[in-house]
Coordinates of C-alpha atoms in Angstrom, one line a residue:
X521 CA 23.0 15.3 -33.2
X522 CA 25.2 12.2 -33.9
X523 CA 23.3 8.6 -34.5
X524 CA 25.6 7.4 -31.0
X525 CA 24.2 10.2 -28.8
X526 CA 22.7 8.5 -26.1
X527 CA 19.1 10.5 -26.6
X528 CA 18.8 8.8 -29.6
X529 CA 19.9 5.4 -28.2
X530 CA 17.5 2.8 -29.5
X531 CA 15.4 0.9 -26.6
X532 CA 16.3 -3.1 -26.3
X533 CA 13.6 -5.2 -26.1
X534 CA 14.2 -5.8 -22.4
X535 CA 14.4 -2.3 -21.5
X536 CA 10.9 -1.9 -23.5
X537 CA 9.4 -5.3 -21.5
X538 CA 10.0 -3.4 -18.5
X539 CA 9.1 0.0 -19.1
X540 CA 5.7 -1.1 -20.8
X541 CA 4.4 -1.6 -17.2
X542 CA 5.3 1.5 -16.2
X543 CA 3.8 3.5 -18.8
X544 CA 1.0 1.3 -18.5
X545 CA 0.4 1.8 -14.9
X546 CA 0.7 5.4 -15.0
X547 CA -2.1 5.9 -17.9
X548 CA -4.3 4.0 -16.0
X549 CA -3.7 4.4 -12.7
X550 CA -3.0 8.4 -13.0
X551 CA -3.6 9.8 -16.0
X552 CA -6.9 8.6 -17.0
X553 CA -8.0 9.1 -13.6
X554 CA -7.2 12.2 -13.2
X555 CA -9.1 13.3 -16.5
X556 CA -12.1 11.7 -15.4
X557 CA -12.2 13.7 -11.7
X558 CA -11.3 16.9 -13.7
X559 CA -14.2 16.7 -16.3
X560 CA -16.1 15.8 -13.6
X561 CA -15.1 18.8 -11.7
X562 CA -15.3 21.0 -14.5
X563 CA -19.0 19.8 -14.8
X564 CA -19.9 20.5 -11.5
X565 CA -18.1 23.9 -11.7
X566 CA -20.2 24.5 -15.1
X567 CA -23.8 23.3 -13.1
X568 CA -23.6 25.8 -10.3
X569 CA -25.4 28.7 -11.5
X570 CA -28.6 26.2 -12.4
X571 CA -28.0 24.6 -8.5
X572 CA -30.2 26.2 -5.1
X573 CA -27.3 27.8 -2.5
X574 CA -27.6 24.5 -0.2
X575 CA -27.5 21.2 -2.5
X576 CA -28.4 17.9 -0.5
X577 CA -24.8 16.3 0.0
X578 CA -26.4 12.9 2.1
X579 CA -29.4 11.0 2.3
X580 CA -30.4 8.1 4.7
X581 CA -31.3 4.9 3.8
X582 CA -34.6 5.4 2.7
X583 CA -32.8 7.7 0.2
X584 CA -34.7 10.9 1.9
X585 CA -31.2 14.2 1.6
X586 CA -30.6 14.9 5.7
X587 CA -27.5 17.2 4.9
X588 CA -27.3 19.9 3.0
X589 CA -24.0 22.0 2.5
X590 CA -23.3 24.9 -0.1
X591 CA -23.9 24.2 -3.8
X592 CA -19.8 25.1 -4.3
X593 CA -18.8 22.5 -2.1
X594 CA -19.6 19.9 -4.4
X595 CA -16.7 19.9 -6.8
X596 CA -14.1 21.0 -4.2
X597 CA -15.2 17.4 -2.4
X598 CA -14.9 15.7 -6.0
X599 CA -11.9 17.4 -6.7
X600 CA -10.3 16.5 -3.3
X601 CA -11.6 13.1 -2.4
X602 CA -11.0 12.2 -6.3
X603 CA -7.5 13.1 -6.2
X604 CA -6.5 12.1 -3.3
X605 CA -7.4 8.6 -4.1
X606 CA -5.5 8.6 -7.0
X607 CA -2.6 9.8 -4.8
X608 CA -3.0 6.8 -2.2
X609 CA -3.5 3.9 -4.6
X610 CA -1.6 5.1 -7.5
X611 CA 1.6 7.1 -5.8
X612 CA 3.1 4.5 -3.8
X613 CA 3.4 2.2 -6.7
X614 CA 5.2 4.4 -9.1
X615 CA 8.3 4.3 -8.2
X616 CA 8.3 0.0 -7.4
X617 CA 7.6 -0.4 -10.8
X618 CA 9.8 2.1 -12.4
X619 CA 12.5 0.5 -10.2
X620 CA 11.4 -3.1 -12.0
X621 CA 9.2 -4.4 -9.5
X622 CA 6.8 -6.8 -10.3
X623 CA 3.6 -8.4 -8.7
X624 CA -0.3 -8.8 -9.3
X625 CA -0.8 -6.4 -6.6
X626 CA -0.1 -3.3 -8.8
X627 CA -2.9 -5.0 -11.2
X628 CA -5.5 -4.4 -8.5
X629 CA -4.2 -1.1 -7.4
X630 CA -4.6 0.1 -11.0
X631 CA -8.0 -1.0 -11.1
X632 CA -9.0 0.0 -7.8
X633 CA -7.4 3.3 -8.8
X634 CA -9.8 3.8 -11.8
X635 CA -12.3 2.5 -10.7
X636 CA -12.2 4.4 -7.4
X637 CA -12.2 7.9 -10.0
X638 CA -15.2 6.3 -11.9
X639 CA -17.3 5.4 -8.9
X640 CA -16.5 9.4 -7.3
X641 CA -17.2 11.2 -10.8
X642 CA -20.6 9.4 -11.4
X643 CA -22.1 9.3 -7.8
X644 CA -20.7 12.7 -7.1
X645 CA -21.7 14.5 -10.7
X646 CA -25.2 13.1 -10.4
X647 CA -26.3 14.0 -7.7
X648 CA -25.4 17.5 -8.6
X649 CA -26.9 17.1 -12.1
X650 CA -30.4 15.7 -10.7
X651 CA -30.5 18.9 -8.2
X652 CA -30.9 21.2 -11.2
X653 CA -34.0 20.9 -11.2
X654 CA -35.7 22.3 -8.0
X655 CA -38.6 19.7 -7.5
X656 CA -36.7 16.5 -8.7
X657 CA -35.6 14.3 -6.1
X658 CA -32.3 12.6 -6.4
X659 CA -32.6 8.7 -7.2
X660 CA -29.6 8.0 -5.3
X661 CA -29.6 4.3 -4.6
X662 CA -29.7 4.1 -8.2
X663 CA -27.1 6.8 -9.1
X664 CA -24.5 5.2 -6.8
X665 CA -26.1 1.6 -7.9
X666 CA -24.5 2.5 -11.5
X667 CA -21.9 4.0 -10.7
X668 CA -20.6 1.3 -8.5
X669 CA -21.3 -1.0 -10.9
X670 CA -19.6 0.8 -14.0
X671 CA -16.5 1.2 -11.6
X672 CA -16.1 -2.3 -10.5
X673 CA -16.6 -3.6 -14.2
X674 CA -13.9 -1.2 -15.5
X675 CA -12.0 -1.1 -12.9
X676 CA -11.6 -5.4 -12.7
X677 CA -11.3 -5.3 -16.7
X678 CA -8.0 -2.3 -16.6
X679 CA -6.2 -4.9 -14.1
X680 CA -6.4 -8.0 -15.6
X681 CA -5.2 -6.0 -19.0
X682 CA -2.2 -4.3 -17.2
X683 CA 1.2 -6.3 -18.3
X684 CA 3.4 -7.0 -15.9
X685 CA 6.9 -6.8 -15.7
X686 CA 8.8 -9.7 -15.6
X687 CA 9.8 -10.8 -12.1
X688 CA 13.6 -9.9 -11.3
X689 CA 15.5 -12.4 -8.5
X690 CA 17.3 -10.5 -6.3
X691 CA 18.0 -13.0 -3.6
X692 CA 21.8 -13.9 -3.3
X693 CA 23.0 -16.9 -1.1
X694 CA 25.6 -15.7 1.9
X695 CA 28.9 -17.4 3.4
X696 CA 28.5 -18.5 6.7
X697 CA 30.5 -15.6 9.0
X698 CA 33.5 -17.7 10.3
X699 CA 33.3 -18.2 14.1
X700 CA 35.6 -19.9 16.7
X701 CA 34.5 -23.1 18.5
X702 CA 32.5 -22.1 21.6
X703 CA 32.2 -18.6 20.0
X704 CA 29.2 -16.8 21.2
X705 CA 27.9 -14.1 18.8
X706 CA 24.7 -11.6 18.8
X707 CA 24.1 -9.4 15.7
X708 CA 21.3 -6.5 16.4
X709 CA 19.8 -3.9 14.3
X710 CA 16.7 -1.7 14.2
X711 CA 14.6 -1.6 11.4
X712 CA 12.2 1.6 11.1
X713 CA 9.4 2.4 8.7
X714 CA 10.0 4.5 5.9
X715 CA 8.9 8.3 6.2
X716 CA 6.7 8.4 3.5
X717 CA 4.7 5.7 5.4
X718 CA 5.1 8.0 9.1
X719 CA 3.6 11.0 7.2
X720 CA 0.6 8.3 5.7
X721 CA -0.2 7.2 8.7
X722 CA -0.2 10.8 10.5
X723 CA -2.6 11.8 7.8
X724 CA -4.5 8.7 8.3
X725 CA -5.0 9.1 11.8
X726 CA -5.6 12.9 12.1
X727 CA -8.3 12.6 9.2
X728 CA -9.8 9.9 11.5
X729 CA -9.7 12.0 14.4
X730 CA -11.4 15.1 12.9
X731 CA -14.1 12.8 11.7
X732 CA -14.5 11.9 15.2
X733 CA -14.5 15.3 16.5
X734 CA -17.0 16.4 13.7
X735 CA -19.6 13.8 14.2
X736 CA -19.6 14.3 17.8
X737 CA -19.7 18.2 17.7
X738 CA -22.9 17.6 14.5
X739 CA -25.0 15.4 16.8
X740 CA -24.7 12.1 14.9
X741 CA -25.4 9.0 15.9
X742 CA -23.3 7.4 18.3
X743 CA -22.8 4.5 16.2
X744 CA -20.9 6.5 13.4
X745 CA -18.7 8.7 16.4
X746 CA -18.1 5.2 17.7
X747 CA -16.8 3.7 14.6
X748 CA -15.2 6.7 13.5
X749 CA -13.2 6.8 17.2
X750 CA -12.4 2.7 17.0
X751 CA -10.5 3.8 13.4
X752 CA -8.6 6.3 14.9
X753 CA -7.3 3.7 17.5
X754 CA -7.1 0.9 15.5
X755 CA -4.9 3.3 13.4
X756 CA -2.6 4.3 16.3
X757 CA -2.4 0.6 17.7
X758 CA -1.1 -0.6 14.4
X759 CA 1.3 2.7 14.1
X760 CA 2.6 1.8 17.7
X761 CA 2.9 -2.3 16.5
X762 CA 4.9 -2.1 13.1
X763 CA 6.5 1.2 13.4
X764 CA 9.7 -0.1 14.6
X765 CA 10.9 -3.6 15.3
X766 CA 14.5 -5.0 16.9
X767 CA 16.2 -7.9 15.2
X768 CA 17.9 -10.3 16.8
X769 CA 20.3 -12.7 15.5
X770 CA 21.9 -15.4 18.0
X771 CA 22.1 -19.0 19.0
X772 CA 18.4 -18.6 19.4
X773 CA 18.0 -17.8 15.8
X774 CA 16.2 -15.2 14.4
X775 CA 14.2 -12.7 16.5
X776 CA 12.0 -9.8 15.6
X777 CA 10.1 -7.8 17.9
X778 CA 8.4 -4.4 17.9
X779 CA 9.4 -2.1 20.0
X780 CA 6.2 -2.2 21.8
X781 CA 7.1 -5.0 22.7
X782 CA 4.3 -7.1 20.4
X783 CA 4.2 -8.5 17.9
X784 CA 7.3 -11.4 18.3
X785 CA 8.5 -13.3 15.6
X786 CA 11.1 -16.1 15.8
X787 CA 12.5 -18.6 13.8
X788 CA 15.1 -21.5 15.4
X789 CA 17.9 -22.4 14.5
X790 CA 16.4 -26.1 13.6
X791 CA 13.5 -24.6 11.5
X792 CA 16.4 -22.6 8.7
X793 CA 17.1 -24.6 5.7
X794 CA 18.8 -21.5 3.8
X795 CA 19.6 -18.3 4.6
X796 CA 20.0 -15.3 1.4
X797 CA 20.0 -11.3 1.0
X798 CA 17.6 -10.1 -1.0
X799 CA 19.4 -7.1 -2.2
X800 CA 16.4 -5.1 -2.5
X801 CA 12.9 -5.6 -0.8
X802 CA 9.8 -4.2 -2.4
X803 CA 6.9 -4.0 0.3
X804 CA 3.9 -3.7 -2.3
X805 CA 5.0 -6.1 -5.0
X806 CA 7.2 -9.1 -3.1
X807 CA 3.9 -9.0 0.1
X808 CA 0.9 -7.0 -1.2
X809 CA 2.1 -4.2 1.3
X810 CA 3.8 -2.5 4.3
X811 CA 4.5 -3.8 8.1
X812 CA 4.1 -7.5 8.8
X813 CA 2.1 -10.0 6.3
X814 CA 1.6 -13.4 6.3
X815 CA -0.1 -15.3 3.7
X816 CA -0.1 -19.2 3.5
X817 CA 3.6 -19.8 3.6
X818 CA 5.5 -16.4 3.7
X819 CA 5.9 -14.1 6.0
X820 CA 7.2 -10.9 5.9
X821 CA 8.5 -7.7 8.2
X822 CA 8.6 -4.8 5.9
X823 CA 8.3 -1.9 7.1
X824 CA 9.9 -0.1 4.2
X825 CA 11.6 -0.9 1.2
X826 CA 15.4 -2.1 1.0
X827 CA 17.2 -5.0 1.5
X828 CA 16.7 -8.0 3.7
X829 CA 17.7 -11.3 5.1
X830 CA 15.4 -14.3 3.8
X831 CA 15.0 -17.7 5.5
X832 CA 13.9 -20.6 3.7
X833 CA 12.2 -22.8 6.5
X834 CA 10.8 -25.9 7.2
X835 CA 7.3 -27.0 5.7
X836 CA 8.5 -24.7 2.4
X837 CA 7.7 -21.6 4.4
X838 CA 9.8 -18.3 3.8
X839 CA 10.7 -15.8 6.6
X840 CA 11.5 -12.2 5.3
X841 CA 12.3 -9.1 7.5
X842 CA 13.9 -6.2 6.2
X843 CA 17.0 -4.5 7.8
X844 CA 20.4 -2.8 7.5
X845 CA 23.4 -4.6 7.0
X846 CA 21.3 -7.8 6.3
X847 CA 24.0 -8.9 4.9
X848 CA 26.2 -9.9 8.0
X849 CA 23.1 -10.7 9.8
X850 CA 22.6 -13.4 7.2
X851 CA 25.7 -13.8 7.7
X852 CA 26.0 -14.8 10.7
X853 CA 22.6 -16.7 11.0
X854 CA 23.6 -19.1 8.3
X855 CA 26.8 -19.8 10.6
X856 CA 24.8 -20.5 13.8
X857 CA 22.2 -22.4 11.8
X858 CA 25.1 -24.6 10.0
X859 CA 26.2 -25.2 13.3
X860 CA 23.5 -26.3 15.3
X861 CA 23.0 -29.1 12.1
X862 CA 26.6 -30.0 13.1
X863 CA 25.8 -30.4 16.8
X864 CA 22.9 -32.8 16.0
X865 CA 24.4 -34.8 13.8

């Protein structure tokens, strides 16, 4: 192998800044994470010929068991609930920060990751360990007491020690699309969420649903079948809301809608100091996540990653939607808006 072969390439120190995060992220978002729930699966695995057939799996809040289910269904449940939280606060933040995204929100989804596999292995492993023994009772205030604790210490501790990747500026400026005098001009697009998100919210819902179904069918309270039924909506009303939107760009300015016809958006003419592209949007680090999100003085439609058109507005406030094409649509928005300054002037 030559000393020019690209494998043996040396790293510049810019490439290392930014894959330092990355490898970061991953160690202690997913891999240590995923060691923890396995051990603690293998433990559970390794306690079930010292278990009773039926092991309590809830207890009300007097901290008296009122469910039992089979003694093997204890580290499938770890195994599946530990994972699968890995999956959702981990996974979608992989590929942002391979890509060079940046933003303290991948900080807290590290911890909460962690954390989230600390909190499942302790309270989880246990109360399986305490059930060993046929006449203990299972202290499980305390148990979960601990290991809520232990997972909100670590967990806060790994995110303020990720690094972060130094924040990239991907936001160009746009010519004005040349019009006529008296020319009148409309630019529209749809803008759909990405199907990775579809097939999140799907899961979301059905998981919701069956909890429904399954508290109803088991005889519990009406106040968990209630709740568990208002999640289920609440999920399909936000689905229906940000799952699609219609952008409009006119002499009325910028217009976003869902197609269910709410939420609106708008932005006149009168309110856009600049108009750029921001050649690629990323949901979780540029606005803490997808669909539309407004902190103090941005707000953002994104239902997916990719690029966008970006307003600069009046009172310092920034308007972000993402869309194809963005770049005529800026296009033509910073036309109309240049206009309209030359009209009252």
């Amino acid at each position: 192998m030559s000393p020019n072969d690209p494998a043996r390439r040396t790293l510049t120190d810019d490439e290392l800044a930014r894959r330092r995060p990355l490898i970061a992220f991953v160690t202690v978002a997913v891999v240590i994470p995923a060691l923890i729930v396995g051990v603690a699966t293998i433990v559970q695995i390794s306690l079930l010929g010292s278990l009773p057939a039926d092991i309590a799996v809830h207890w009300n809040l007097h901290g008296d068991p009122d469910r039992r289910l089979p003694a093997w269904s204890a580290p499938l449940v770890t195994a599946l609930l530990g994972f699968g939280l890995i999956g959702l606060t981990a996974g979608p933040a992989v590929k942002p920060i391979a890509e060079g995204d940046a933003g303290a929100v991948y900080r807290l989804l590290g911890g909460v990751s962690l954390g989230s596999s600390i909190l499942v292995a302790i309270a989880l492993t246990g109360s399986v360990w305490y059930q060993t023994d046929d006449d203990a009772s299972v202290p499980i205030v305390t148990v979960v007491a601990v290991a809520g604790l232990l997972a909100v210490a670590v967990g806060a501790l790994a995110g303020l020690l990720l690094p972060q990747a130094p924040r990239s500026h991907r936001s160009v400026a746009v010519d004005p699309l040349p019009l006529e005098a008296g020319e009148n001009t409309v630019w529209l697009r749809t803008t759909t969420a990405s199907p990775s998100l579809l097939a999140i919210t799907v899961a979301g819902f059905v998981v919701a649903l069956l909890t429904t179904l399954y508290s109803w069918a088991d005889g519990q309270r009406a106040a968990i079948v209630i709740g568990a039924a208002v999640i289920a909506v609440a999920i399909v009303v936000a689905a229906v809301a940000t799952i699609a939107f219609r952008v409009r760009v006119s002499a009325d300015g910028l217009q976003v809608r869902s197609l269910a016809g709410f939420p609106r958006l708008h932005v006149p003419l009168d309110e856009i100091v600049d108009v750029r592209v921001n050649s690629e949007v990323h949901p979780i680090g540029d606005f803490g996540g997808y669909g539309i999100r407004v902190t103090a003085r941005r707000t953002g439609v994104v239902p997916r990653a990719g690029e966008g058109i970006v307003v600069d507005r009046t009172g310092d406030r920034e308007f972000c939607v993402v869309v194809d094409d963005a770049v005529t649509g800026a296009a033509l928005l910073a036309a109309l808006a240049d206009h309209a300054k030359e009209v009252d002037q």
